Coordinates of C-alpha atoms in Angstrom, one line a residue:
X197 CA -16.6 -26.4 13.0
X198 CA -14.0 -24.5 13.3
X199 CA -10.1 -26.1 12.2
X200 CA -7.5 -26.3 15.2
X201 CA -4.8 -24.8 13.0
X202 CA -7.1 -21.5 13.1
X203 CA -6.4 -19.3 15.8
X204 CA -7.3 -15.8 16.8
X205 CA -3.7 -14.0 16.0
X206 CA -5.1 -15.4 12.2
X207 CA -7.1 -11.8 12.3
X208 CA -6.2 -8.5 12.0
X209 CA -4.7 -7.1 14.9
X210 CA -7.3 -4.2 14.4
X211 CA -9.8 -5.9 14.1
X212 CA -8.5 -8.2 17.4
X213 CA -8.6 -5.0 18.9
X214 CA -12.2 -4.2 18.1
X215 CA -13.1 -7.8 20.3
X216 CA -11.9 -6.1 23.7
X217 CA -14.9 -5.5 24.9
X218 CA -16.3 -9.5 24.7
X219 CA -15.0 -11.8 27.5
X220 CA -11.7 -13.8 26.6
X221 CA -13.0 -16.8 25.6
X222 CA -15.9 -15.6 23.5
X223 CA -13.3 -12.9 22.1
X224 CA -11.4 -15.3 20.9
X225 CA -14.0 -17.6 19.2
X226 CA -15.2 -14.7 17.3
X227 CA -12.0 -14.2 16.3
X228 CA -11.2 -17.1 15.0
X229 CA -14.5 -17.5 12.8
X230 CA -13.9 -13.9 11.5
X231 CA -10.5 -15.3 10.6
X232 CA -11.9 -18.2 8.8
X233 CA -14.3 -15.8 6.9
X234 CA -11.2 -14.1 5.6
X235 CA -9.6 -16.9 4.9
X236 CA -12.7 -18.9 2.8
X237 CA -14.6 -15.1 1.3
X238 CA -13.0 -16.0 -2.4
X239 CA -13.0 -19.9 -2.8
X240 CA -16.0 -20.7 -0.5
X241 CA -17.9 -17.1 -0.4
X242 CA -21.1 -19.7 0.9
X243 CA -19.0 -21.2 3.9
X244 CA -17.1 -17.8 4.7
X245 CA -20.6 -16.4 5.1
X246 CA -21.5 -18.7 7.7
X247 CA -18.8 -18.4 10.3
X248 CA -19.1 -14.4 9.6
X249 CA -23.0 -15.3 10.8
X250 CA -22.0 -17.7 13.5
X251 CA -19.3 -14.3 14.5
X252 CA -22.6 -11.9 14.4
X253 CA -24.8 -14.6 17.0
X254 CA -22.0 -14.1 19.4
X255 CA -21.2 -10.4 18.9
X256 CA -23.9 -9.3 16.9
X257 CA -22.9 -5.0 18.2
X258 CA -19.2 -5.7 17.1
X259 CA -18.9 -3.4 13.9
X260 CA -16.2 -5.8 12.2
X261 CA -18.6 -8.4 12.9
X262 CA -21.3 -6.8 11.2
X263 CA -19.2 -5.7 8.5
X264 CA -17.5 -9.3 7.8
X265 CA -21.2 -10.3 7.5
X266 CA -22.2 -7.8 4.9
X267 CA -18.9 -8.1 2.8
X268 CA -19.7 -12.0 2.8
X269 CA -23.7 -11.3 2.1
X270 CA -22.8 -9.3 -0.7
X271 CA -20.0 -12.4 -2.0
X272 CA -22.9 -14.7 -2.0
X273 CA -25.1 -12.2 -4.2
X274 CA -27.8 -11.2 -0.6
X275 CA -27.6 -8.1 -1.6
X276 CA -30.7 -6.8 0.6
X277 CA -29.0 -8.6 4.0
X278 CA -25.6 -6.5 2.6
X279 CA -27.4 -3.2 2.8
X280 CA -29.2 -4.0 6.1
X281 CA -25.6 -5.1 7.7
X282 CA -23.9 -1.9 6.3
X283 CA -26.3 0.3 7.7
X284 CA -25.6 -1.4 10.4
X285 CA -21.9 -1.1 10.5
X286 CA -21.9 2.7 9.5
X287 CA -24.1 3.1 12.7
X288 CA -21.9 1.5 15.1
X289 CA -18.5 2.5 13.6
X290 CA -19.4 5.9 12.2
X291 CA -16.6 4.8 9.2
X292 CA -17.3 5.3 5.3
X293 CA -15.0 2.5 4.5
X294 CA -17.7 0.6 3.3
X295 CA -19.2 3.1 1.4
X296 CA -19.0 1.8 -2.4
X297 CA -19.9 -1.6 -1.5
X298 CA -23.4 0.5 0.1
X299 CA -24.0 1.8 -3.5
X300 CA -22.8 -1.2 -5.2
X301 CA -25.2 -3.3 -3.5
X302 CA -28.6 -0.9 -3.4
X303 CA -27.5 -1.1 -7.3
X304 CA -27.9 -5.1 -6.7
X305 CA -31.5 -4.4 -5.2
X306 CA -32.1 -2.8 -7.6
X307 CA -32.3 0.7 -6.3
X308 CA -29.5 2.8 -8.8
X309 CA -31.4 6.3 -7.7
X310 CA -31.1 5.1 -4.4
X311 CA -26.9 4.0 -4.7
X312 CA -26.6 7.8 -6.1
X313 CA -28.0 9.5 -3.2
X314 CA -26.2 7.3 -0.7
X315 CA -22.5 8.4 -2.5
X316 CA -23.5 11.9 -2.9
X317 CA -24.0 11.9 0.9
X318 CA -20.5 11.4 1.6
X319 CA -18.0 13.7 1.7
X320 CA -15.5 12.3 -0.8
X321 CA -12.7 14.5 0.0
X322 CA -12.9 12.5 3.4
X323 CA -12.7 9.7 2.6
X324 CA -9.1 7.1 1.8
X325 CA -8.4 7.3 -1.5
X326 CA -8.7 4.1 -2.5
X327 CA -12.1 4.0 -0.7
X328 CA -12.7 7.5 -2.7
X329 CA -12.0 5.6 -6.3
X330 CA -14.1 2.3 -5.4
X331 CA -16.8 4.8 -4.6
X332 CA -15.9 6.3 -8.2
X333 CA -17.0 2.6 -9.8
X334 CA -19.8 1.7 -8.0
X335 CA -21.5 5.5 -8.5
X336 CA -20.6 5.0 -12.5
X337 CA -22.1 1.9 -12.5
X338 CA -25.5 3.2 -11.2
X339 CA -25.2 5.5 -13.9
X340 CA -25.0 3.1 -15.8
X341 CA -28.2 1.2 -14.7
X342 CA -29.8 4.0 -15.2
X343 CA -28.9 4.2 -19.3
X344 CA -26.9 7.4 -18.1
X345 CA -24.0 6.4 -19.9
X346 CA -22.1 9.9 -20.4
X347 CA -22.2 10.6 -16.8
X348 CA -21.1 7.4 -16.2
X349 CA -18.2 8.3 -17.8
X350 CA -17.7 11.4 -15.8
X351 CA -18.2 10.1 -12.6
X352 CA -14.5 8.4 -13.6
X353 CA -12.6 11.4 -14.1
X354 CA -11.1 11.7 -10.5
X355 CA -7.6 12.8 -10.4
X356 CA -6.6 9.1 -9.9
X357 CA -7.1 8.5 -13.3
X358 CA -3.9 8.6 -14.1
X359 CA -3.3 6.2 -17.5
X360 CA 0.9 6.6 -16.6
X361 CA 1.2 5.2 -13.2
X362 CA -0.1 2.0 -11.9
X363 CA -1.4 2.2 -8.2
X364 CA -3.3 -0.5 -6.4
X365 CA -6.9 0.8 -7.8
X366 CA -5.3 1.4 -11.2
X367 CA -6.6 -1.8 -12.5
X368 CA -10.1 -1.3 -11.2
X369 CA -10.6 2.0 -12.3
X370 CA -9.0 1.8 -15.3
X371 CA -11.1 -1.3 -16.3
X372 CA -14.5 0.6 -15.5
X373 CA -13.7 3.4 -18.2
X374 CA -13.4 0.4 -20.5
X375 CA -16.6 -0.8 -19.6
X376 CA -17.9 2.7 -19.9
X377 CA -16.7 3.5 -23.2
X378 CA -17.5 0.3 -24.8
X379 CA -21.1 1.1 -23.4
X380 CA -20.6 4.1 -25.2
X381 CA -19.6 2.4 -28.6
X382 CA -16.1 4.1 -28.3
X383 CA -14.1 0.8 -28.8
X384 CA -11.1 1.4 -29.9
X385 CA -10.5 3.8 -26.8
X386 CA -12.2 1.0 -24.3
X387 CA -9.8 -0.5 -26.0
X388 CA -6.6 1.1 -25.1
X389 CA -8.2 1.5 -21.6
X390 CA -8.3 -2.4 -20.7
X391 CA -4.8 -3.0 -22.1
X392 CA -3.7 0.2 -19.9
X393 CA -5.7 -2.3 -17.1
X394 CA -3.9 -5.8 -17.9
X395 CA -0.4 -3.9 -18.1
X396 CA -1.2 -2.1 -14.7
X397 CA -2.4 -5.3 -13.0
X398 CA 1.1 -6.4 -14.2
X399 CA 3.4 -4.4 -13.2
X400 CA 1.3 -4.3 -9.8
X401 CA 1.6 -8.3 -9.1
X402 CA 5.0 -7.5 -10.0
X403 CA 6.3 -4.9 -8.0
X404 CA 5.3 -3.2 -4.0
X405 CA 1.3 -2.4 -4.7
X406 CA 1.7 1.0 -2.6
X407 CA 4.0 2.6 -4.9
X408 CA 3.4 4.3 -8.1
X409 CA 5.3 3.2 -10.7
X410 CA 5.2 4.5 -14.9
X411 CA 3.2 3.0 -16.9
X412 CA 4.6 4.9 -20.2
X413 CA 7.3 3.1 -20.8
X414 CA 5.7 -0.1 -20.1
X415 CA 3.2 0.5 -22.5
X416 CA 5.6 1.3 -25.1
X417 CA 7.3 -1.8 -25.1
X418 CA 4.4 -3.9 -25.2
X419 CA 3.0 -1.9 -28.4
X420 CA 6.2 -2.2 -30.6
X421 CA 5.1 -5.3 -33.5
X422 CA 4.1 -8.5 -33.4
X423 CA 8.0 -9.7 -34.4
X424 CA 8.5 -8.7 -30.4
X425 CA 8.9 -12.4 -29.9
X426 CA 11.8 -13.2 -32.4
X427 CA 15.5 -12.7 -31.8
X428 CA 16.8 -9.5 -32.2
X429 CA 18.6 -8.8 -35.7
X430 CA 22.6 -9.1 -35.8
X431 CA 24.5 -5.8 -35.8
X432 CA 25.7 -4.7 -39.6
X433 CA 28.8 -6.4 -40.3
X434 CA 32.1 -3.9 -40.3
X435 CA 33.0 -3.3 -44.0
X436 CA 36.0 -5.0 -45.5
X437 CA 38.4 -2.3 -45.2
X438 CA 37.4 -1.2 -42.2
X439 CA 40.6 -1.0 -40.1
X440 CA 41.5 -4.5 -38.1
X441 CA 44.8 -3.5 -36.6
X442 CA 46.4 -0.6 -34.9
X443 CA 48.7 0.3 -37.9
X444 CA 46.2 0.3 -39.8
X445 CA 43.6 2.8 -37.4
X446 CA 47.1 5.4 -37.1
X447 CA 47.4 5.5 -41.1
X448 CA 43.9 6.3 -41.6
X449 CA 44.2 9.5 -39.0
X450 CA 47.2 10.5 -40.5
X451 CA 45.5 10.2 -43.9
X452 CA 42.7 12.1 -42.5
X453 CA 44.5 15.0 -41.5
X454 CA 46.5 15.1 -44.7
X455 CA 49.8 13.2 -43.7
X456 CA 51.1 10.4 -45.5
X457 CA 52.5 7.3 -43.9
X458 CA 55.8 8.4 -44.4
X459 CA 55.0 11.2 -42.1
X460 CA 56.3 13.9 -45.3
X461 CA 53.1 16.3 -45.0
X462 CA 52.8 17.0 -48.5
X463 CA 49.2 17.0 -50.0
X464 CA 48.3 16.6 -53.6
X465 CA 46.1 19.4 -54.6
X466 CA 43.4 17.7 -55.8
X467 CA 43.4 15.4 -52.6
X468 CA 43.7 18.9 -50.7
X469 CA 40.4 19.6 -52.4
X470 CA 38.5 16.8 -51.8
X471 CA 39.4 16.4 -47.9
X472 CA 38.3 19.5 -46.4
X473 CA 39.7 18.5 -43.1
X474 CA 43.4 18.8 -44.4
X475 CA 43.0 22.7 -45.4

C-alpha cells in the first residue's frame, strides 16, 4: 500500500521525466512507489525493495525502474538480482552511472576477476567524477578480494585524492586508503587517513557538499594537545613599572631619546653609553 501523503512530484523530476512514455495514471503509480523506495532504501532497505519491484511489474523497460530495483537488490544484500538488473539498466539507458555498484556487487557474487574486467571496460575519463572515484573503491576492493593488496592501494591514487580539500567523495575515498593500508599493516598512516575521513565528513555536514573547502587548517587545529579542551591561559601580566598614565608613557620617550623631564637635553656620559639610541 502505498501512503496518501506520497505523491508523484515526491520523485525526481528526471526521473518523472523518464515515466512519459507510460499512460498518466500508471505514470503516476510508478512514480509514487519509486518515490517510496527513495524514501524507505536506508531505514527499511526490505520494504523500499518491494515497491521498487511492484515499480518494475508495471514498467518493467523503464531504466529508473530497473535501476531503483537493483540499487535496492543490492541494499538487501541480492547481489546476483543487483547484477542481473544493472545489466539491465546499462542496456536500456546506455549510462555508466551505475558502474561501481556493477563491480561492487559481482565482488558480492563473488566474482572479483569478474568486477575487474567490468571497470576496466569503462572509459573512466567519461565518466562524472564522483561516479569515476566510487568506481576507484569498488575496483580496490576487488583487489582486495583477491589478496592483491598493493594494487589495491594503487587503484586509489586518482587525482581526487586530495588529503587538503574535502569534496563530497572525500570521506569515501579517503576511508578506503585506510582500509587499504591497515590491510597493508601500515597503521599509523591508515591512521592519519581515517581522521583525514572523520574531519572531511565534518566539515562536509557542515558546510555546501559541492564546494571544496581546506582541509589543512582543519586538521591542524584538531592535532594541537589534549589540553585543547581547557580555557585558554591569561595573557602575562604588565610589569609594575610599566607606564599606567600618559605622563608617565611621554617621560619614558623623552628618556629614550636622551631628554630629561625637564626637557634640558643633557646626557650623562655613561648614560650616553649605555643607551645607544641617544648618540
Amino acid at each position: 500500500m502505498l501512503p496518501a501523503d506520497v505523491t508523484p512530484q515526491d520523485l525526481a523530476s528526471a526521473a518523472r521525466n523518464e515515466l512519459k512514455t507510460l499512460s498518466k495514471e500508471n505514470a503516476e503509480q510508478v512514480a509514487r512507489h519509486l518515490a517510496m523506495a527513495a524514501r524507505l532504501i536506508d531505514d527499511d532497505p526490505q520494504l523500499a525493495h518491494q515497491h521498487a519491484l511492484a515499480a518494475s511489474r508495471s514498467a518493467g523497460r523503464i531504466a529508473v525502474v530497473r535501476e531503483t530495483v537493483a540499487i535496492t537488490a543490492y541494499a538487501i544484500g541480492d547481489f546476483a538480482l543487483a547484477v542481473r538488473e544493472l545489466r539491465t539498466f546499462r542496456r536500456i539507458s546506455g549510462r555508466d552511472d551505475q558502474i561501481a555498484l556493477l563491480v561492487d556487487s559481482e565482488r558480492g557474487v563473488g566474482r572479483p576477476d569478474r568486477a575487474l574486467e567490468v571497470g576496466r571496460a569503462v572509459d573512466r575519463a567519461a565518466l562524472p567524477v564522483e561516479v569515476r572515484v566510487e568506481l576507484a573503491i569498488a575496483m580496490s576492493g576487488a583487489r582486495l578480494d583477491l589478496g592483491e593488496n598493493e594494487r589495491a592501494l594503487q587503484e586509489l591514487d586518482i587525482p581526487e585524492l586530495d588529503p587538503d580539500r574535502a569534496f563530497s567523495w572525500s570521506p569515501g575515498l579517503f576511508a578506503a586508503r585506510a582500509a587499504v593500508l591497515e590491510e597493508l599493516g601500515r597503521l599509523d598512516e591508515a591512521a592519519q587517513w581515517q581522521r583525514r575521513a572523520e574531519i572531511a565528513e565534518d566539515v562536509i555536514g557542515s558546510r555546501d557538499a559541492d564546494s571544496e573547502t581546506l582541509l589543512v587548517e582543519e586538521i591542524e587545529e584538531l592535532e594541537l594537545d589534549d589540553d585543547a579542551d581547557e580555557p585558554p591561559s591569561a595573557p602575562a601580566s604588565e610589569p609594575d613599572d610599566a607606564p599606567t598614565t600618559v605622563q608617565d608613557e611621554v617621560d619614558e620617550i623623552l628618556a629614550d631619546a636622551g631628554i630629561d623631564a625637564d626637557g634640558d637635553g643633557d646626557v650623562e656620559p655613561d648614560d650616553a653609553d649605555e643607551n645607544p639610541s641617544a648618540r
